[in-house]
Amino acid sequence: MKNNKKIAFGTLLLGAVSTGVYLWKNRNKNKKINFRTVPRFQLNKFLGRWYEIARIENNSLMTNCLARYIQEEDGNLKVIYSGFDKKKKRWKKIEGKLKIENEQTGKLKVSFHTFLYSPYNIVDIDENYENALIAGKNHDFLWLISREKEISDKTKSRFLAKAIDLGYDISRLSWTSQVPIEN
């Protein structure tokens, strides 16, 4: 019986130490970063349909991704995100809320859950609001979006250089297919 207690205690101690080491090594991995957003952001120019060109995040099984940013009559903002789930072979749609954290800049927050909001930082956008680079709360979230299904090589290079400058590993980007799905 004494040996069983020693083994159980040893296992518990080893688990606690392993967990502590893991947490210590990964303490900065999910740390929220305060990204510098664009100056003179104009929400009314940003609203509307945007195609997802590329992303760093966990939803890599989606293609034909599209986001619609809408201001409702009561002034509230919402986002409707849709795409084709390759694994389940069906279209998916999720609706979320958008909040402006700073009206003068592209510092927003988005929520696809009841009350949990995540940073949604517009860190680069072209003059005509045709292409944008959006950073999330840390280096695990990044989106390149466009009003068109493709972006120019010049815009792509500019956004990739900006992402690298912000500390992103651009090899983690998933390029979103916008090839039409045949039913």
PDB file of C-alpha atoms in Angstrom:
ATOM      1  CA  MET A   1       0.000   0.000   0.000  1.00  0.00           C
ATOM      2  CA  LYS A   2       2.892   2.368   0.797  1.00  0.00           C
ATOM      3  CA  ASN A   3       4.373   1.815  -2.670  1.00  0.00           C
ATOM      4  CA  ASN A   4       1.037   2.678  -4.320  1.00  0.00           C
ATOM      5  CA  LYS A   5       0.923   5.966  -2.405  1.00  0.00           C
ATOM      6  CA  LYS A   6       4.523   6.751  -3.373  1.00  0.00           C
ATOM      7  CA  ILE A   7       3.803   5.985  -7.028  1.00  0.00           C
ATOM      8  CA  ALA A   8       0.641   8.111  -6.982  1.00  0.00           C
ATOM      9  CA  PHE A   9       2.465  10.992  -5.287  1.00  0.00           C
ATOM     10  CA  GLY A  10       5.387  10.715  -7.723  1.00  0.00           C
ATOM     11  CA  THR A  11       3.037  10.728 -10.696  1.00  0.00           C
ATOM     12  CA  LEU A  12       1.185  13.742  -9.329  1.00  0.00           C
ATOM     13  CA  LEU A  13       4.450  15.576  -8.653  1.00  0.00           C
ATOM     14  CA  LEU A  14       5.805  14.766 -12.127  1.00  0.00           C
ATOM     15  CA  GLY A  15       2.554  16.005 -13.711  1.00  0.00           C
ATOM     16  CA  ALA A  16       2.667  19.239 -11.712  1.00  0.00           C
ATOM     17  CA  VAL A  17       6.304  19.887 -12.629  1.00  0.00           C
ATOM     18  CA  SER A  18       5.653  19.075 -16.325  1.00  0.00           C
ATOM     19  CA  THR A  19       2.672  21.421 -16.383  1.00  0.00           C
ATOM     20  CA  GLY A  20       4.722  24.171 -14.763  1.00  0.00           C
ATOM     21  CA  VAL A  21       7.544  23.767 -17.283  1.00  0.00           C
ATOM     22  CA  TYR A  22       5.079  23.797 -20.204  1.00  0.00           C
ATOM     23  CA  LEU A  23       3.354  26.940 -18.915  1.00  0.00           C
ATOM     24  CA  TRP A  24       6.698  28.654 -18.296  1.00  0.00           C
ATOM     25  CA  LYS A  25       7.984  27.877 -21.809  1.00  0.00           C
ATOM     26  CA  ASN A  26       4.726  29.035 -23.437  1.00  0.00           C
ATOM     27  CA  ARG A  27       4.041  32.038 -21.203  1.00  0.00           C
ATOM     28  CA  ASN A  28       4.428  34.564 -24.043  1.00  0.00           C
ATOM     29  CA  LYS A  29       2.905  32.476 -26.829  1.00  0.00           C
ATOM     30  CA  ASN A  30      -0.668  33.636 -26.277  1.00  0.00           C
ATOM     31  CA  LYS A  31       0.240  37.017 -24.843  1.00  0.00           C
ATOM     32  CA  LYS A  32      -1.961  39.813 -26.148  1.00  0.00           C
ATOM     33  CA  ILE A  33      -0.049  42.272 -28.321  1.00  0.00           C
ATOM     34  CA  ASN A  34      -0.980  45.925 -28.706  1.00  0.00           C
ATOM     35  CA  PHE A  35      -0.649  46.327 -32.489  1.00  0.00           C
ATOM     36  CA  ARG A  36      -0.434  49.834 -33.981  1.00  0.00           C
ATOM     37  CA  THR A  37      -3.500  50.342 -36.139  1.00  0.00           C
ATOM     38  CA  VAL A  38      -4.071  52.580 -39.145  1.00  0.00           C
ATOM     39  CA  PRO A  39      -4.563  56.316 -38.603  1.00  0.00           C
ATOM     40  CA  ARG A  40      -7.727  58.053 -39.805  1.00  0.00           C
ATOM     41  CA  PHE A  41      -9.859  54.920 -40.110  1.00  0.00           C
ATOM     42  CA  GLN A  42     -13.240  55.416 -41.806  1.00  0.00           C
ATOM     43  CA  LEU A  43     -15.789  52.804 -40.777  1.00  0.00           C
ATOM     44  CA  ASN A  44     -18.276  53.688 -43.537  1.00  0.00           C
ATOM     45  CA  LYS A  45     -15.616  52.872 -46.179  1.00  0.00           C
ATOM     46  CA  PHE A  46     -14.757  49.581 -44.433  1.00  0.00           C
ATOM     47  CA  LEU A  47     -18.315  48.250 -44.274  1.00  0.00           C
ATOM     48  CA  GLY A  48     -19.448  45.729 -46.854  1.00  0.00           C
ATOM     49  CA  ARG A  49     -18.152  42.509 -48.406  1.00  0.00           C
ATOM     50  CA  TRP A  50     -14.560  41.302 -48.050  1.00  0.00           C
ATOM     51  CA  TYR A  51     -13.019  38.094 -49.422  1.00  0.00           C
ATOM     52  CA  GLU A  52     -10.534  36.301 -47.237  1.00  0.00           C
ATOM     53  CA  ILE A  53      -7.258  35.970 -49.171  1.00  0.00           C
ATOM     54  CA  ALA A  54      -5.111  34.389 -46.448  1.00  0.00           C
ATOM     55  CA  ARG A  55      -5.133  33.767 -42.719  1.00  0.00           C
ATOM     56  CA  ILE A  56      -3.233  32.519 -39.722  1.00  0.00           C
ATOM     57  CA  GLU A  57      -5.729  30.878 -37.411  1.00  0.00           C
ATOM     58  CA  ASN A  58      -7.232  27.502 -36.699  1.00  0.00           C
ATOM     59  CA  ASN A  59      -9.930  27.290 -39.371  1.00  0.00           C
ATOM     60  CA  SER A  60      -7.817  25.912 -42.232  1.00  0.00           C
ATOM     61  CA  LEU A  61     -10.520  23.568 -43.568  1.00  0.00           C
ATOM     62  CA  MET A  62     -12.609  26.458 -44.892  1.00  0.00           C
ATOM     63  CA  THR A  63     -12.519  27.771 -48.467  1.00  0.00           C
ATOM     64  CA  ASN A  64     -14.413  30.521 -50.244  1.00  0.00           C
ATOM     65  CA  CYS A  65     -14.447  32.572 -47.045  1.00  0.00           C
ATOM     66  CA  LEU A  66     -16.275  35.857 -47.071  1.00  0.00           C
ATOM     67  CA  ALA A  67     -16.939  38.431 -44.360  1.00  0.00           C
ATOM     68  CA  ARG A  68     -19.700  41.049 -44.482  1.00  0.00           C
ATOM     69  CA  TYR A  69     -19.462  44.000 -42.111  1.00  0.00           C
ATOM     70  CA  ILE A  70     -22.824  45.651 -41.543  1.00  0.00           C
ATOM     71  CA  GLN A  71     -24.005  48.646 -39.527  1.00  0.00           C
ATOM     72  CA  GLU A  72     -27.580  48.090 -38.397  1.00  0.00           C
ATOM     73  CA  GLU A  73     -30.229  50.814 -38.084  1.00  0.00           C
ATOM     74  CA  ASP A  74     -29.637  51.044 -34.323  1.00  0.00           C
ATOM     75  CA  GLY A  75     -25.930  51.708 -34.953  1.00  0.00           C
ATOM     76  CA  ASN A  76     -24.750  48.286 -33.800  1.00  0.00           C
ATOM     77  CA  LEU A  77     -22.165  46.577 -35.964  1.00  0.00           C
ATOM     78  CA  LYS A  78     -22.209  42.952 -36.998  1.00  0.00           C
ATOM     79  CA  VAL A  79     -20.062  40.652 -39.075  1.00  0.00           C
ATOM     80  CA  ILE A  80     -21.322  37.643 -41.010  1.00  0.00           C
ATOM     81  CA  TYR A  81     -18.546  35.175 -41.805  1.00  0.00           C
ATOM     82  CA  SER A  82     -19.220  32.365 -44.258  1.00  0.00           C
ATOM     83  CA  GLY A  83     -17.272  29.710 -46.092  1.00  0.00           C
ATOM     84  CA  PHE A  84     -17.281  26.177 -47.401  1.00  0.00           C
ATOM     85  CA  ASP A  85     -16.220  23.453 -44.943  1.00  0.00           C
ATOM     86  CA  LYS A  86     -14.156  21.014 -47.045  1.00  0.00           C
ATOM     87  CA  LYS A  87     -14.316  18.261 -44.447  1.00  0.00           C
ATOM     88  CA  LYS A  88     -18.097  18.340 -43.931  1.00  0.00           C
ATOM     89  CA  LYS A  89     -18.710  19.353 -47.567  1.00  0.00           C
ATOM     90  CA  ARG A  90     -21.221  22.057 -46.689  1.00  0.00           C
ATOM     91  CA  TRP A  91     -21.508  25.818 -46.404  1.00  0.00           C
ATOM     92  CA  LYS A  92     -21.215  27.354 -42.942  1.00  0.00           C
ATOM     93  CA  LYS A  93     -22.151  30.781 -41.677  1.00  0.00           C
ATOM     94  CA  ILE A  94     -21.559  32.439 -38.326  1.00  0.00           C
ATOM     95  CA  GLU A  95     -22.723  35.841 -37.159  1.00  0.00           C
ATOM     96  CA  GLY A  96     -20.801  37.999 -34.735  1.00  0.00           C
ATOM     97  CA  LYS A  97     -20.671  41.453 -33.217  1.00  0.00           C
ATOM     98  CA  LEU A  98     -18.134  44.161 -33.887  1.00  0.00           C
ATOM     99  CA  LYS A  99     -17.210  47.010 -31.548  1.00  0.00           C
ATOM    100  CA  ILE A 100     -15.140  50.068 -32.269  1.00  0.00           C
ATOM    101  CA  GLU A 101     -12.505  50.541 -29.615  1.00  0.00           C
ATOM    102  CA  ASN A 102     -11.199  53.765 -31.146  1.00  0.00           C
ATOM    103  CA  GLU A 103     -13.208  55.676 -33.788  1.00  0.00           C
ATOM    104  CA  GLN A 104     -10.164  57.384 -35.296  1.00  0.00           C
ATOM    105  CA  THR A 105      -8.157  54.189 -35.854  1.00  0.00           C
ATOM    106  CA  GLY A 106      -8.837  50.680 -37.046  1.00  0.00           C
ATOM    107  CA  LYS A 107      -8.828  49.289 -33.523  1.00  0.00           C
ATOM    108  CA  LEU A 108     -11.897  47.065 -33.325  1.00  0.00           C
ATOM    109  CA  LYS A 109     -13.094  44.078 -31.309  1.00  0.00           C
ATOM    110  CA  VAL A 110     -15.023  41.100 -32.625  1.00  0.00           C
ATOM    111  CA  SER A 111     -17.111  38.463 -30.893  1.00  0.00           C
ATOM    112  CA  PHE A 112     -18.661  35.303 -32.236  1.00  0.00           C
ATOM    113  CA  HIS A 113     -19.699  34.295 -28.726  1.00  0.00           C
ATOM    114  CA  THR A 114     -22.023  35.899 -26.220  1.00  0.00           C
ATOM    115  CA  PHE A 115     -19.770  38.412 -24.501  1.00  0.00           C
ATOM    116  CA  LEU A 116     -16.147  37.450 -25.234  1.00  0.00           C
ATOM    117  CA  TYR A 117     -14.507  39.988 -27.537  1.00  0.00           C
ATOM    118  CA  SER A 118     -11.097  39.656 -29.197  1.00  0.00           C
ATOM    119  CA  PRO A 119      -8.944  42.405 -30.680  1.00  0.00           C
ATOM    120  CA  TYR A 120      -9.379  42.949 -34.413  1.00  0.00           C
ATOM    121  CA  ASN A 121      -6.711  45.429 -35.444  1.00  0.00           C
ATOM    122  CA  ILE A 122      -6.615  46.907 -38.922  1.00  0.00           C
ATOM    123  CA  VAL A 123      -2.862  47.373 -39.254  1.00  0.00           C
ATOM    124  CA  ASP A 124      -2.763  48.226 -42.974  1.00  0.00           C
ATOM    125  CA  ILE A 125      -5.385  49.263 -45.509  1.00  0.00           C
ATOM    126  CA  ASP A 126      -5.038  50.841 -48.920  1.00  0.00           C
ATOM    127  CA  GLU A 127      -6.330  54.304 -49.721  1.00  0.00           C
ATOM    128  CA  ASN A 128      -9.491  53.094 -51.468  1.00  0.00           C
ATOM    129  CA  TYR A 129     -10.358  50.485 -48.824  1.00  0.00           C
ATOM    130  CA  GLU A 130      -9.921  47.651 -51.334  1.00  0.00           C
ATOM    131  CA  ASN A 131      -7.379  45.537 -49.397  1.00  0.00           C
ATOM    132  CA  ALA A 132      -6.652  45.237 -45.691  1.00  0.00           C
ATOM    133  CA  LEU A 133      -4.334  43.446 -43.273  1.00  0.00           C
ATOM    134  CA  ILE A 134      -5.881  42.587 -39.918  1.00  0.00           C
ATOM    135  CA  ALA A 135      -4.036  41.403 -36.808  1.00  0.00           C
ATOM    136  CA  GLY A 136      -5.726  39.583 -33.958  1.00  0.00           C
ATOM    137  CA  LYS A 137      -4.765  39.524 -30.306  1.00  0.00           C
ATOM    138  CA  ASN A 138      -1.416  37.808 -30.872  1.00  0.00           C
ATOM    139  CA  HIS A 139       0.729  36.172 -33.551  1.00  0.00           C
ATOM    140  CA  ASP A 140      -1.769  33.303 -33.929  1.00  0.00           C
ATOM    141  CA  PHE A 141      -4.302  35.478 -35.768  1.00  0.00           C
ATOM    142  CA  LEU A 142      -3.798  37.383 -39.018  1.00  0.00           C
ATOM    143  CA  TRP A 143      -6.028  37.980 -42.051  1.00  0.00           C
ATOM    144  CA  LEU A 144      -5.444  39.416 -45.514  1.00  0.00           C
ATOM    145  CA  ILE A 145      -8.766  40.499 -46.980  1.00  0.00           C
ATOM    146  CA  SER A 146      -9.835  42.132 -50.226  1.00  0.00           C
ATOM    147  CA  ARG A 147     -12.918  43.385 -52.032  1.00  0.00           C
ATOM    148  CA  GLU A 148     -11.859  41.075 -54.891  1.00  0.00           C
ATOM    149  CA  LYS A 149     -11.091  37.340 -54.878  1.00  0.00           C
ATOM    150  CA  GLU A 150      -7.410  38.009 -55.621  1.00  0.00           C
ATOM    151  CA  ILE A 151      -4.862  40.674 -54.727  1.00  0.00           C
ATOM    152  CA  SER A 152      -2.013  42.101 -56.775  1.00  0.00           C
ATOM    153  CA  ASP A 153       1.538  40.915 -56.205  1.00  0.00           C
ATOM    154  CA  LYS A 154       2.434  44.458 -55.112  1.00  0.00           C
ATOM    155  CA  THR A 155      -0.259  44.469 -52.388  1.00  0.00           C
ATOM    156  CA  LYS A 156       0.628  40.920 -51.353  1.00  0.00           C
ATOM    157  CA  SER A 157       4.315  41.867 -50.977  1.00  0.00           C
ATOM    158  CA  ARG A 158       3.439  44.981 -48.983  1.00  0.00           C
ATOM    159  CA  PHE A 159       1.187  43.052 -46.582  1.00  0.00           C
ATOM    160  CA  LEU A 160       3.679  40.191 -46.149  1.00  0.00           C
ATOM    161  CA  ALA A 161       6.473  42.677 -45.388  1.00  0.00           C
ATOM    162  CA  LYS A 162       4.210  44.399 -42.840  1.00  0.00           C
ATOM    163  CA  ALA A 163       3.308  41.038 -41.250  1.00  0.00           C
ATOM    164  CA  ILE A 164       6.991  40.116 -40.924  1.00  0.00           C
ATOM    165  CA  ASP A 165       7.696  43.558 -39.422  1.00  0.00           C
ATOM    166  CA  LEU A 166       4.949  42.876 -36.849  1.00  0.00           C
ATOM    167  CA  GLY A 167       6.628  39.591 -35.879  1.00  0.00           C
ATOM    168  CA  TYR A 168       4.437  37.115 -37.783  1.00  0.00           C
ATOM    169  CA  ASP A 169       5.785  33.870 -39.213  1.00  0.00           C
ATOM    170  CA  ILE A 170       4.274  34.188 -42.694  1.00  0.00           C
ATOM    171  CA  SER A 171       5.035  30.529 -43.458  1.00  0.00           C
ATOM    172  CA  ARG A 172       2.022  29.810 -41.210  1.00  0.00           C
ATOM    173  CA  LEU A 173      -0.350  31.635 -43.576  1.00  0.00           C
ATOM    174  CA  SER A 174      -3.073  29.534 -45.197  1.00  0.00           C
ATOM    175  CA  TRP A 175      -4.039  30.916 -48.592  1.00  0.00           C
ATOM    176  CA  THR A 176      -7.801  30.746 -48.951  1.00  0.00           C
ATOM    177  CA  SER A 177      -9.115  29.245 -52.171  1.00  0.00           C
ATOM    178  CA  GLN A 178     -11.819  31.330 -53.784  1.00  0.00           C
ATOM    179  CA  VAL A 179     -12.430  28.836 -56.603  1.00  0.00           C
ATOM    180  CA  PRO A 180     -16.215  28.384 -56.986  1.00  0.00           C
ATOM    181  CA  ILE A 181     -17.651  25.225 -55.414  1.00  0.00           C
ATOM    182  CA  GLU A 182     -19.688  23.059 -57.755  1.00  0.00           C
ATOM    183  CA  ASN A 183     -22.751  21.429 -56.204  1.00  0.00           C
TER     184      ASN A 183
END
